[in-house]
Steps between C-alpha positions, in 0.01 A plus 500: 500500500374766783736762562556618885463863546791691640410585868708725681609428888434883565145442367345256716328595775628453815515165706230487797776394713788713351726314791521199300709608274854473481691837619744441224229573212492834527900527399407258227650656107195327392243698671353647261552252213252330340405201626447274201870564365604270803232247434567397079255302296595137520801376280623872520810539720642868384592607838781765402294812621438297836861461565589820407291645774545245729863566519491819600267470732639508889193247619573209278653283783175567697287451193685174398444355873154618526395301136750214513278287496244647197487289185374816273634767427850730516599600833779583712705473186398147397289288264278213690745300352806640684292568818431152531921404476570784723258330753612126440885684576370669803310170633819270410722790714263444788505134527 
């Protein structure tokens, strides 16, 4: 089994077209996390660090509705798992 490296948000080099990204990311608790602890090995679903940050962090609702609809991964507070019910909920609210 390969293991991911940690990569750090604050780390990569900037975006050509810096616009592009979401305002909100810059407010983001998980900044300057590394970038593999929101991104587990397959079969692993220890999220408790995620959600401890995520909680906290004043951008989640932003976050959440910017990733809604991402199958990997923990953002805005979720699993893909919950993402996926929270957009089924939102789509049956709309209809």
């Amino acid at each position: 089994m390969s293991t991911v490296p940690p990569l750090v948000l604050a780390d990569r080099p900037p975006l050509a077209d810096e616009s592009r990204w979401p305002s909100w990311r810059n407010e983001a608790n998980c900044l300057d996390t590394p970038t593999a602890m929101w991104f587990p090995p397959t079969g692993v679903n220890d999220y408790a660090a995620c959600r401890a940050i995520c909680r906290a962090c004043t951008v989640r609702a932003e976050c959440l509705d910017d990733t809604l609809r991402s199958d990997h991964g923990f953002s805005g507070g979720m699993t893909p798992r919950q993402r996926a019910a929270e957009l089924s909920r939102r789509l049956r609210a709309t209809s």
